[in-house]
PDB file of C-alpha atoms in Angstrom:
ATOM      1  CA  UNK A 108     -39.273 108.820 109.662  1.00 49.00           C
ATOM      2  CA  UNK A 109     -40.674 111.909 111.510  1.00 55.00           C
ATOM      3  CA  UNK A 110     -36.973 113.088 112.357  1.00 85.00           C
ATOM      4  CA  UNK A 111     -36.636 113.889 108.787  1.00 94.00           C
ATOM      5  CA  UNK A 112     -36.421 117.998 108.624  1.00 98.00           C
ATOM      6  CA  UNK A 113     -39.186 118.839 106.325  1.00 98.00           C
ATOM      7  CA  UNK A 114     -39.816 122.584 104.557  1.00 98.00           C
ATOM      8  CA  UNK A 115     -43.148 122.632 103.036  1.00 98.00           C
ATOM      9  CA  UNK A 116     -42.672 125.017  99.629  1.00 98.00           C
ATOM     10  CA  UNK A 117     -46.124 125.345  99.014  1.00 98.00           C
ATOM     11  CA  UNK A 118     -49.203 125.795 101.278  1.00 98.00           C
ATOM     12  CA  UNK A 119     -51.758 128.447 101.945  1.00 98.00           C
ATOM     13  CA  UNK A 120     -53.753 130.310 104.314  1.00 98.00           C
ATOM     14  CA  UNK A 121     -56.647 132.282 104.462  1.00 98.00           C
ATOM     15  CA  UNK A 122     -59.140 134.432 106.575  1.00 97.00           C
ATOM     16  CA  UNK A 123     -62.649 134.780 105.492  1.00 96.00           C
ATOM     17  CA  UNK A 124     -63.735 136.798 108.052  1.00 95.00           C
ATOM     18  CA  UNK A 125     -61.201 139.441 107.499  1.00 94.00           C
ATOM     19  CA  UNK A 126     -60.317 139.099 103.911  1.00 95.00           C
ATOM     20  CA  UNK A 127     -61.808 138.550 100.477  1.00 95.00           C
ATOM     21  CA  UNK A 128     -60.669 135.623  97.996  1.00 95.00           C
ATOM     22  CA  UNK A 129     -63.746 135.554  95.238  1.00 93.00           C
ATOM     23  CA  UNK A 130     -62.984 131.685  94.473  1.00 93.00           C
ATOM     24  CA  UNK A 131     -63.696 130.734  98.105  1.00 95.00           C
ATOM     25  CA  UNK A 132     -66.440 133.686  99.281  1.00 93.00           C
ATOM     26  CA  UNK A 133     -68.396 134.043  96.282  1.00 93.00           C
ATOM     27  CA  UNK A 134     -69.425 130.144  96.100  1.00 91.00           C
ATOM     28  CA  UNK A 135     -68.156 126.880  94.595  1.00 92.00           C
ATOM     29  CA  UNK A 136     -67.143 127.363  91.080  1.00 90.00           C
ATOM     30  CA  UNK A 137     -66.318 124.546  88.528  1.00 90.00           C
ATOM     31  CA  UNK A 138     -62.701 123.877  89.042  1.00 92.00           C
ATOM     32  CA  UNK A 139     -59.778 121.414  87.855  1.00 90.00           C
ATOM     33  CA  UNK A 140     -59.896 119.782  91.252  1.00 92.00           C
ATOM     34  CA  UNK A 141     -63.656 119.423  91.883  1.00 91.00           C
ATOM     35  CA  UNK A 142     -66.007 120.294  94.595  1.00 93.00           C
ATOM     36  CA  UNK A 143     -64.073 122.162  97.352  1.00 96.00           C
ATOM     37  CA  UNK A 144     -66.869 123.265  99.462  1.00 96.00           C
ATOM     38  CA  UNK A 145     -65.102 121.193 102.465  1.00 96.00           C
ATOM     39  CA  UNK A 146     -62.117 124.050 102.448  1.00 97.00           C
ATOM     40  CA  UNK A 147     -64.489 127.160 101.955  1.00 97.00           C
ATOM     41  CA  UNK A 148     -63.802 128.292 105.704  1.00 97.00           C
ATOM     42  CA  UNK A 149     -60.826 130.094 107.323  1.00 98.00           C
ATOM     43  CA  UNK A 150     -57.592 128.051 107.363  1.00 98.00           C
ATOM     44  CA  UNK A 151     -55.179 130.017 109.638  1.00 98.00           C
ATOM     45  CA  UNK A 152     -51.924 129.505 111.401  1.00 98.00           C
ATOM     46  CA  UNK A 153     -52.509 127.412 113.838  1.00 98.00           C
ATOM     47  CA  UNK A 154     -54.803 124.959 111.659  1.00 98.00           C
ATOM     48  CA  UNK A 155     -51.817 124.630 109.399  1.00 98.00           C
ATOM     49  CA  UNK A 156     -49.575 123.670 112.026  1.00 98.00           C
ATOM     50  CA  UNK A 157     -51.990 121.446 113.825  1.00 98.00           C
ATOM     51  CA  UNK A 158     -52.020 119.482 110.129  1.00 98.00           C
ATOM     52  CA  UNK A 159     -48.494 119.376 110.426  1.00 98.00           C
ATOM     53  CA  UNK A 160     -47.835 118.473 113.849  1.00 97.00           C
ATOM     54  CA  UNK A 161     -46.471 114.521 113.421  1.00 96.00           C
ATOM     55  CA  UNK A 162     -44.250 116.075 111.099  1.00 96.00           C
ATOM     56  CA  UNK A 163     -40.660 117.675 111.422  1.00 96.00           C
ATOM     57  CA  UNK A 164     -41.908 121.042 109.632  1.00 98.00           C
ATOM     58  CA  UNK A 165     -39.226 123.415 110.097  1.00 98.00           C
ATOM     59  CA  UNK A 166     -40.139 126.112 107.468  1.00 98.00           C
ATOM     60  CA  UNK A 167     -42.630 126.760 104.864  1.00 98.00           C
ATOM     61  CA  UNK A 168     -43.101 129.135 101.859  1.00 98.00           C
ATOM     62  CA  UNK A 169     -46.962 130.471 101.199  1.00 98.00           C
ATOM     63  CA  UNK A 170     -48.221 130.821  97.500  1.00 98.00           C
ATOM     64  CA  UNK A 171     -50.831 133.420  96.477  1.00 97.00           C
ATOM     65  CA  UNK A 172     -54.558 132.334  96.884  1.00 96.00           C
ATOM     66  CA  UNK A 173     -56.445 135.057  95.293  1.00 91.00           C
ATOM     67  CA  UNK A 174     -56.195 138.008  97.531  1.00 91.00           C
ATOM     68  CA  UNK A 175     -58.441 140.983  96.547  1.00 84.00           C
ATOM     69  CA  UNK A 176     -57.992 143.221  95.723  1.00 83.00           C
ATOM     70  CA  UNK A 177     -54.516 144.203  96.547  1.00 89.00           C
ATOM     71  CA  UNK A 178     -52.215 141.361  96.189  1.00 96.00           C
ATOM     72  CA  UNK A 179     -49.793 143.153  98.176  1.00 97.00           C
ATOM     73  CA  UNK A 180     -52.590 143.540 101.052  1.00 96.00           C
ATOM     74  CA  UNK A 181     -51.960 139.713 100.937  1.00 97.00           C
ATOM     75  CA  UNK A 182     -47.998 139.810 101.280  1.00 98.00           C
ATOM     76  CA  UNK A 183     -48.541 142.428 103.999  1.00 98.00           C
ATOM     77  CA  UNK A 184     -51.141 140.038 106.030  1.00 97.00           C
ATOM     78  CA  UNK A 185     -48.480 137.206 105.823  1.00 98.00           C
ATOM     79  CA  UNK A 186     -45.477 139.259 106.909  1.00 98.00           C
ATOM     80  CA  UNK A 187     -47.402 140.349 109.906  1.00 98.00           C
ATOM     81  CA  UNK A 188     -48.207 136.885 110.850  1.00 98.00           C
ATOM     82  CA  UNK A 189     -44.715 135.971 110.118  1.00 98.00           C
ATOM     83  CA  UNK A 190     -43.430 138.405 112.009  1.00 98.00           C
ATOM     84  CA  UNK A 191     -45.454 137.342 115.365  1.00 98.00           C
ATOM     85  CA  UNK A 192     -45.219 133.616 114.539  1.00 98.00           C
ATOM     86  CA  UNK A 193     -42.202 132.534 112.689  1.00 98.00           C
ATOM     87  CA  UNK A 194     -44.104 131.089 109.708  1.00 98.00           C
ATOM     88  CA  UNK A 195     -44.416 131.412 106.982  1.00 98.00           C
ATOM     89  CA  UNK A 196     -40.536 131.956 105.835  1.00 98.00           C
ATOM     90  CA  UNK A 197     -41.199 132.782 102.401  1.00 98.00           C
ATOM     91  CA  UNK A 198     -44.057 134.404 100.694  1.00 98.00           C
ATOM     92  CA  UNK A 199     -44.729 133.859  96.875  1.00 98.00           C
ATOM     93  CA  UNK A 200     -47.433 136.835  95.884  1.00 98.00           C
ATOM     94  CA  UNK A 201     -49.267 137.662  92.686  1.00 97.00           C
ATOM     95  CA  UNK A 202     -48.893 140.095  89.877  1.00 97.00           C
ATOM     96  CA  UNK A 203     -50.037 140.120  86.490  1.00 95.00           C
ATOM     97  CA  UNK A 204     -46.844 140.502  84.733  1.00 96.00           C
ATOM     98  CA  UNK A 205     -48.703 141.951  81.384  1.00 95.00           C
ATOM     99  CA  UNK A 206     -49.525 145.235  83.366  1.00 95.00           C
ATOM    100  CA  UNK A 207     -47.291 148.165  82.281  1.00 96.00           C
ATOM    101  CA  UNK A 208     -46.477 149.434  86.110  1.00 96.00           C
ATOM    102  CA  UNK A 209     -46.002 145.829  87.096  1.00 97.00           C
ATOM    103  CA  UNK A 210     -42.529 147.056  88.298  1.00 97.00           C
ATOM    104  CA  UNK A 211     -43.994 149.150  90.610  1.00 98.00           C
ATOM    105  CA  UNK A 212     -46.111 146.347  92.008  1.00 98.00           C
ATOM    106  CA  UNK A 213     -43.016 144.232  92.634  1.00 98.00           C
ATOM    107  CA  UNK A 214     -41.013 146.840  94.303  1.00 98.00           C
ATOM    108  CA  UNK A 215     -44.043 147.139  96.769  1.00 98.00           C
ATOM    109  CA  UNK A 216     -44.113 143.363  97.447  1.00 98.00           C
ATOM    110  CA  UNK A 217     -40.395 143.787  97.738  1.00 98.00           C
ATOM    111  CA  UNK A 218     -40.640 146.001 100.981  1.00 98.00           C
ATOM    112  CA  UNK A 219     -41.856 142.884 103.071  1.00 98.00           C
ATOM    113  CA  UNK A 220     -38.674 140.923 103.922  1.00 98.00           C
ATOM    114  CA  UNK A 221     -39.955 137.406 103.432  1.00 98.00           C
ATOM    115  CA  UNK A 222     -41.336 138.092  99.888  1.00 98.00           C
ATOM    116  CA  UNK A 223     -39.500 135.676  97.536  1.00 98.00           C
ATOM    117  CA  UNK A 224     -41.211 135.917  94.030  1.00 98.00           C
ATOM    118  CA  UNK A 225     -44.585 135.715  91.969  1.00 98.00           C
ATOM    119  CA  UNK A 226     -47.229 133.218  90.666  1.00 97.00           C
ATOM    120  CA  UNK A 227     -49.559 133.780  87.894  1.00 95.00           C
ATOM    121  CA  UNK A 228     -51.265 130.950  87.008  1.00 93.00           C
ATOM    122  CA  UNK A 229     -50.728 129.982  83.229  1.00 93.00           C
ATOM    123  CA  UNK A 230     -53.147 127.050  83.142  1.00 92.00           C
ATOM    124  CA  UNK A 231     -54.853 126.892  80.077  1.00 91.00           C
ATOM    125  CA  UNK A 232     -57.161 123.996  78.747  1.00 92.00           C
ATOM    126  CA  UNK A 233     -60.018 123.197  76.343  1.00 89.00           C
ATOM    127  CA  UNK A 234     -62.502 122.709  79.383  1.00 89.00           C
ATOM    128  CA  UNK A 235     -63.220 125.937  80.685  1.00 87.00           C
ATOM    129  CA  UNK A 236     -63.505 124.726  84.300  1.00 86.00           C
ATOM    130  CA  UNK A 237     -59.676 123.862  84.107  1.00 88.00           C
ATOM    131  CA  UNK A 238     -58.310 127.104  82.644  1.00 86.00           C
ATOM    132  CA  UNK A 239     -56.850 129.923  84.654  1.00 84.00           C
ATOM    133  CA  UNK A 240     -55.473 132.000  81.837  1.00 81.00           C
ATOM    134  CA  UNK A 241     -57.746 132.900  79.184  1.00 70.00           C
ATOM    135  CA  UNK A 242     -54.810 133.632  76.588  1.00 78.00           C
ATOM    136  CA  UNK A 243     -52.962 130.259  75.938  1.00 80.00           C
ATOM    137  CA  UNK A 244     -50.053 132.063  74.199  1.00 84.00           C
ATOM    138  CA  UNK A 245     -49.717 134.839  76.781  1.00 87.00           C
ATOM    139  CA  UNK A 246     -46.281 134.150  77.553  1.00 90.00           C
ATOM    140  CA  UNK A 247     -45.262 135.076  74.204  1.00 92.00           C
ATOM    141  CA  UNK A 248     -46.588 138.256  73.894  1.00 94.00           C
ATOM    142  CA  UNK A 249     -43.914 141.425  74.366  1.00 95.00           C
ATOM    143  CA  UNK A 250     -46.062 143.025  77.266  1.00 96.00           C
ATOM    144  CA  UNK A 251     -46.020 139.856  79.292  1.00 96.00           C
ATOM    145  CA  UNK A 252     -42.319 138.830  78.496  1.00 97.00           C
ATOM    146  CA  UNK A 253     -41.213 142.408  79.386  1.00 97.00           C
ATOM    147  CA  UNK A 254     -42.957 142.074  82.645  1.00 97.00           C
ATOM    148  CA  UNK A 255     -41.180 138.552  83.315  1.00 98.00           C
ATOM    149  CA  UNK A 256     -37.907 140.397  82.757  1.00 97.00           C
ATOM    150  CA  UNK A 257     -38.757 142.599  85.797  1.00 98.00           C
ATOM    151  CA  UNK A 258     -38.217 139.451  88.164  1.00 98.00           C
ATOM    152  CA  UNK A 259     -34.848 138.859  86.463  1.00 96.00           C
ATOM    153  CA  UNK A 260     -34.072 142.694  87.428  1.00 97.00           C
ATOM    154  CA  UNK A 261     -34.910 141.775  91.006  1.00 97.00           C
ATOM    155  CA  UNK A 262     -33.640 138.556  91.133  1.00 97.00           C
ATOM    156  CA  UNK A 263     -37.374 137.149  92.144  1.00 98.00           C
ATOM    157  CA  UNK A 264     -38.453 133.657  91.109  1.00 98.00           C
ATOM    158  CA  UNK A 265     -41.265 132.365  89.089  1.00 98.00           C
ATOM    159  CA  UNK A 266     -43.809 129.791  90.138  1.00 98.00           C
ATOM    160  CA  UNK A 267     -45.257 128.318  87.171  1.00 97.00           C
ATOM    161  CA  UNK A 268     -48.461 126.546  86.988  1.00 96.00           C
ATOM    162  CA  UNK A 269     -49.389 124.880  83.715  1.00 96.00           C
ATOM    163  CA  UNK A 270     -50.538 121.877  82.187  1.00 95.00           C
ATOM    164  CA  UNK A 271     -48.498 119.615  80.007  1.00 96.00           C
ATOM    165  CA  UNK A 272     -49.476 120.606  76.714  1.00 94.00           C
ATOM    166  CA  UNK A 273     -47.941 124.026  77.574  1.00 95.00           C
ATOM    167  CA  UNK A 274     -44.467 122.974  78.529  1.00 96.00           C
ATOM    168  CA  UNK A 275     -42.828 123.673  75.415  1.00 94.00           C
ATOM    169  CA  UNK A 276     -44.110 126.976  75.107  1.00 94.00           C
ATOM    170  CA  UNK A 277     -42.403 127.430  78.584  1.00 96.00           C
ATOM    171  CA  UNK A 278     -39.374 125.712  77.701  1.00 97.00           C
ATOM    172  CA  UNK A 279     -38.695 128.381  75.385  1.00 96.00           C
ATOM    173  CA  UNK A 280     -39.390 131.217  78.113  1.00 96.00           C
ATOM    174  CA  UNK A 281     -36.735 129.839  80.445  1.00 98.00           C
ATOM    175  CA  UNK A 282     -34.074 129.418  77.648  1.00 97.00           C
ATOM    176  CA  UNK A 283     -34.802 132.920  76.807  1.00 97.00           C
ATOM    177  CA  UNK A 284     -34.342 134.022  80.569  1.00 97.00           C
ATOM    178  CA  UNK A 285     -32.025 131.895  82.201  1.00 98.00           C
ATOM    179  CA  UNK A 286     -31.337 134.022  85.039  1.00 97.00           C
ATOM    180  CA  UNK A 287     -34.932 133.707  86.596  1.00 98.00           C
ATOM    181  CA  UNK A 288     -35.335 130.907  88.734  1.00 98.00           C
ATOM    182  CA  UNK A 289     -38.540 129.148  87.725  1.00 98.00           C
ATOM    183  CA  UNK A 290     -40.290 126.568  90.080  1.00 98.00           C
ATOM    184  CA  UNK A 291     -43.060 124.128  88.314  1.00 98.00           C
ATOM    185  CA  UNK A 292     -45.756 123.706  90.715  1.00 98.00           C
ATOM    186  CA  UNK A 293     -48.042 120.674  91.471  1.00 97.00           C
ATOM    187  CA  UNK A 294     -45.665 117.845  89.384  1.00 98.00           C
ATOM    188  CA  UNK A 295     -47.171 119.364  86.116  1.00 97.00           C
ATOM    189  CA  UNK A 296     -50.428 119.362  87.422  1.00 95.00           C
ATOM    190  CA  UNK A 297     -51.726 116.225  85.495  1.00 94.00           C
ATOM    191  CA  UNK A 298     -55.691 116.487  86.014  1.00 92.00           C
ATOM    192  CA  UNK A 299     -56.637 114.495  82.883  1.00 92.00           C
ATOM    193  CA  UNK A 300     -56.465 111.254  83.967  1.00 92.00           C
ATOM    194  CA  UNK A 301     -53.843 107.994  84.028  1.00 92.00           C
ATOM    195  CA  UNK A 302     -54.287 107.472  80.180  1.00 94.00           C
ATOM    196  CA  UNK A 303     -52.432 111.238  79.634  1.00 95.00           C
ATOM    197  CA  UNK A 304     -49.442 109.996  81.693  1.00 97.00           C
ATOM    198  CA  UNK A 305     -47.362 109.166  78.885  1.00 97.00           C
ATOM    199  CA  UNK A 306     -48.031 112.914  77.191  1.00 97.00           C
ATOM    200  CA  UNK A 307     -47.150 114.307  80.804  1.00 97.00           C
ATOM    201  CA  UNK A 308     -44.167 112.424  81.251  1.00 98.00           C
ATOM    202  CA  UNK A 309     -42.836 113.481  77.734  1.00 98.00           C
ATOM    203  CA  UNK A 310     -43.729 117.134  78.870  1.00 97.00           C
ATOM    204  CA  UNK A 311     -41.723 117.186  82.202  1.00 98.00           C
ATOM    205  CA  UNK A 312     -38.567 115.599  80.795  1.00 98.00           C
ATOM    206  CA  UNK A 313     -39.182 118.590  77.887  1.00 98.00           C
ATOM    207  CA  UNK A 314     -39.252 121.176  80.153  1.00 98.00           C
ATOM    208  CA  UNK A 315     -36.726 119.853  82.485  1.00 98.00           C
ATOM    209  CA  UNK A 316     -34.054 120.554  79.510  1.00 98.00           C
ATOM    210  CA  UNK A 317     -33.708 123.860  81.213  1.00 98.00           C
ATOM    211  CA  UNK A 318     -31.584 123.948  84.033  1.00 98.00           C
ATOM    212  CA  UNK A 319     -33.390 127.436  85.345  1.00 98.00           C
ATOM    213  CA  UNK A 320     -36.521 125.150  86.306  1.00 98.00           C
ATOM    214  CA  UNK A 321     -37.293 123.299  89.447  1.00 98.00           C
ATOM    215  CA  UNK A 322     -40.063 121.158  90.413  1.00 98.00           C
ATOM    216  CA  UNK A 323     -42.648 121.061  93.055  1.00 98.00           C
ATOM    217  CA  UNK A 324     -43.557 117.505  93.896  1.00 98.00           C
ATOM    218  CA  UNK A 325     -47.135 118.395  94.997  1.00 98.00           C
ATOM    219  CA  UNK A 326     -50.574 118.514  94.102  1.00 97.00           C
ATOM    220  CA  UNK A 327     -51.257 115.308  93.233  1.00 97.00           C
ATOM    221  CA  UNK A 328     -54.214 114.635  94.843  1.00 95.00           C
ATOM    222  CA  UNK A 329     -56.043 117.353  92.306  1.00 94.00           C
ATOM    223  CA  UNK A 330     -55.751 114.940  89.636  1.00 94.00           C
ATOM    224  CA  UNK A 331     -56.355 111.641  91.406  1.00 93.00           C
ATOM    225  CA  UNK A 332     -58.908 111.981  94.238  1.00 94.00           C
ATOM    226  CA  UNK A 333     -58.808 108.912  95.554  1.00 96.00           C
ATOM    227  CA  UNK A 334     -55.056 108.292  95.713  1.00 97.00           C
ATOM    228  CA  UNK A 335     -52.762 105.607  97.137  1.00 97.00           C
ATOM    229  CA  UNK A 336     -48.812 105.548  97.022  1.00 98.00           C
ATOM    230  CA  UNK A 337     -49.181 103.171  94.581  1.00 98.00           C
ATOM    231  CA  UNK A 338     -51.074 105.410  92.123  1.00 97.00           C
ATOM    232  CA  UNK A 339     -48.744 108.415  92.654  1.00 97.00           C
ATOM    233  CA  UNK A 340     -45.270 106.663  92.783  1.00 98.00           C
ATOM    234  CA  UNK A 341     -45.367 106.974  89.148  1.00 98.00           C
ATOM    235  CA  UNK A 342     -45.377 110.547  89.170  1.00 98.00           C
ATOM    236  CA  UNK A 343     -42.917 111.143  91.855  1.00 98.00           C
ATOM    237  CA  UNK A 344     -40.502 108.933  90.425  1.00 98.00           C
ATOM    238  CA  UNK A 345     -40.929 110.285  86.668  1.00 98.00           C
ATOM    239  CA  UNK A 346     -40.633 113.913  88.040  1.00 98.00           C
ATOM    240  CA  UNK A 347     -37.492 112.910  90.020  1.00 98.00           C
ATOM    241  CA  UNK A 348     -36.239 111.067  86.973  1.00 98.00           C
ATOM    242  CA  UNK A 349     -36.948 114.258  84.825  1.00 98.00           C
ATOM    243  CA  UNK A 350     -35.373 116.902  87.114  1.00 98.00           C
ATOM    244  CA  UNK A 351     -33.081 115.188  89.025  1.00 98.00           C
ATOM    245  CA  UNK A 352     -33.008 114.993  92.990  1.00 98.00           C
ATOM    246  CA  UNK A 353     -31.291 118.264  92.685  1.00 98.00           C
ATOM    247  CA  UNK A 354     -33.883 120.377  91.519  1.00 98.00           C
ATOM    248  CA  UNK A 355     -37.324 118.588  92.992  1.00 98.00           C
ATOM    249  CA  UNK A 356     -38.691 119.058  96.494  1.00 98.00           C
ATOM    250  CA  UNK A 357     -41.737 117.929  97.939  1.00 98.00           C
ATOM    251  CA  UNK A 358     -44.785 119.885  98.914  1.00 98.00           C
ATOM    252  CA  UNK A 359     -48.238 119.480 100.562  1.00 98.00           C
ATOM    253  CA  UNK A 360     -50.552 122.256  98.898  1.00 98.00           C
ATOM    254  CA  UNK A 361     -52.590 122.201 101.925  1.00 98.00           C
ATOM    255  CA  UNK A 362     -55.320 122.936 102.622  1.00 98.00           C
ATOM    256  CA  UNK A 363     -56.409 122.272  99.172  1.00 97.00           C
ATOM    257  CA  UNK A 364     -55.106 118.388  98.998  1.00 97.00           C
ATOM    258  CA  UNK A 365     -56.774 118.478 102.188  1.00 97.00           C
ATOM    259  CA  UNK A 366     -60.088 117.552 100.100  1.00 97.00           C
ATOM    260  CA  UNK A 367     -58.268 114.420  99.280  1.00 97.00           C
ATOM    261  CA  UNK A 368     -56.051 113.546 102.355  1.00 97.00           C
ATOM    262  CA  UNK A 369     -54.175 114.418 105.232  1.00 98.00           C
ATOM    263  CA  UNK A 370     -51.141 115.991 105.854  1.00 98.00           C
ATOM    264  CA  UNK A 371     -49.239 112.901 107.146  1.00 97.00           C
ATOM    265  CA  UNK A 372     -50.766 110.840 104.293  1.00 98.00           C
ATOM    266  CA  UNK A 373     -49.023 113.194 101.672  1.00 98.00           C
ATOM    267  CA  UNK A 374     -45.514 113.502 103.515  1.00 98.00           C
ATOM    268  CA  UNK A 375     -45.677 109.765 104.938  1.00 97.00           C
ATOM    269  CA  UNK A 376     -46.240 108.710 101.123  1.00 98.00           C
ATOM    270  CA  UNK A 377     -43.346 110.827  99.666  1.00 98.00           C
ATOM    271  CA  UNK A 378     -41.415 109.445 102.424  1.00 97.00           C
ATOM    272  CA  UNK A 379     -42.243 105.735 101.925  1.00 97.00           C
ATOM    273  CA  UNK A 380     -41.411 106.113  98.163  1.00 98.00           C
ATOM    274  CA  UNK A 381     -38.248 107.538  98.967  1.00 98.00           C
ATOM    275  CA  UNK A 382     -37.207 104.920 101.620  1.00 96.00           C
ATOM    276  CA  UNK A 383     -34.285 103.281  99.469  1.00 97.00           C
ATOM    277  CA  UNK A 384     -32.728 106.694  98.624  1.00 97.00           C
ATOM    278  CA  UNK A 385     -29.766 107.925 100.441  1.00 96.00           C
ATOM    279  CA  UNK A 386     -29.896 110.102 103.454  1.00 95.00           C
ATOM    280  CA  UNK A 387     -28.514 113.198 101.473  1.00 96.00           C
ATOM    281  CA  UNK A 388     -30.844 113.282  98.667  1.00 98.00           C
ATOM    282  CA  UNK A 389     -34.038 112.451 100.836  1.00 98.00           C
ATOM    283  CA  UNK A 390     -32.818 115.600 102.685  1.00 97.00           C
ATOM    284  CA  UNK A 391     -32.357 117.335  99.467  1.00 98.00           C
ATOM    285  CA  UNK A 392     -36.250 116.411  98.381  1.00 98.00           C
ATOM    286  CA  UNK A 393     -37.644 117.003 101.710  1.00 98.00           C
ATOM    287  CA  UNK A 394     -35.443 120.340 103.092  1.00 98.00           C
ATOM    288  CA  UNK A 395     -32.383 121.277 101.294  1.00 98.00           C
ATOM    289  CA  UNK A 396     -33.515 122.232  97.851  1.00 98.00           C
ATOM    290  CA  UNK A 397     -36.526 124.232  99.022  1.00 98.00           C
ATOM    291  CA  UNK A 398     -33.981 126.195 101.247  1.00 98.00           C
ATOM    292  CA  UNK A 399     -31.948 126.875  98.301  1.00 98.00           C
ATOM    293  CA  UNK A 400     -34.713 127.688  95.816  1.00 98.00           C
ATOM    294  CA  UNK A 401     -36.648 129.990  97.957  1.00 98.00           C
ATOM    295  CA  UNK A 402     -33.482 131.453  99.609  1.00 98.00           C
ATOM    296  CA  UNK A 403     -35.011 130.369 103.435  1.00 98.00           C
TER     297      UNK A 403
END
C-alpha cells in the first residue's frame, strides 16, 4: 500500500528558536483540540519527513501557522526551505481579508513562487476556547468581501476553516464568488462529539452544493482524540459522499494531529477505508486532486 503516491495538502512546520508563533511560544491556551503542550517544540522539515518516511510522500502543501508579526515572513521562510529542499511545494499563507490594503499584502506573498492562496480561519463557536474569529458574520461584511474579491483577481485559492453551523453562510459566499477555489479544511472540523454527526452531515452536503468548494479530509483527531478506523470511517465516507471523489483529498494535519496518532496511522487508515475503491479513485484522493487544486 505504500506504493500509492501521496501529496499531503495540509501540514505545518515551525521553528520556535528563530520565529515567533504566539499560540506556541506564549504557553498553552484553551483550544478546540485540547492540551497541545506535546507539540510546543520546533517541528522542522526533517522532523516532518521522518514522520512520513514509511509513506510514498511526493509533495506537500504548508498551511499558515500563526507566524508573527508578518505573514509574508512565513511565506519567505518556507520558500527558502523549498528552494533548498524541495518541500513544501505549495504554500498557503495568511491575510486578514478585511484590511483595506490586503491586495498589497497578497502581491507580496505572490513574490514567492510556491505561494498558492490564503487561509483566514473563520471558526466561530459559542465556546470561546473553540473560537478563532470574533465576528460570526464577518464573511457578509462589505470590507471582508472586498478582500475576498482580491483573491479572484489573482487566481488565488481560499482555505476555509469553520464549523458546521457556518456552512450555510459560506455556501452563499462560494456562490457569490464562483471563480475562487475554496478548499474546506479538516473535514468541516466537527469537534463537538458524535451526537453532532447528523448536523455536521447536513452541513457538509449543503456546502458541497457549490462546485467551487473542495474538501480536505483531515484533522479528524482534533474531534476524536482516541480515534480508530471505525470511528472516523463515517466521517471519511460521508465527506466523499458529499463532495465526491473528484473534490476530496486526504491530508495529515501534522504535527497537530501528532497529538493523537502517528503519520502512518492516519494515512494507513485512509488506505484501509478506501481499499475497495478503484485505483484511479484512490489516486485522485491521495495525489491527483491535491495536485490539481493547489496547482502543484
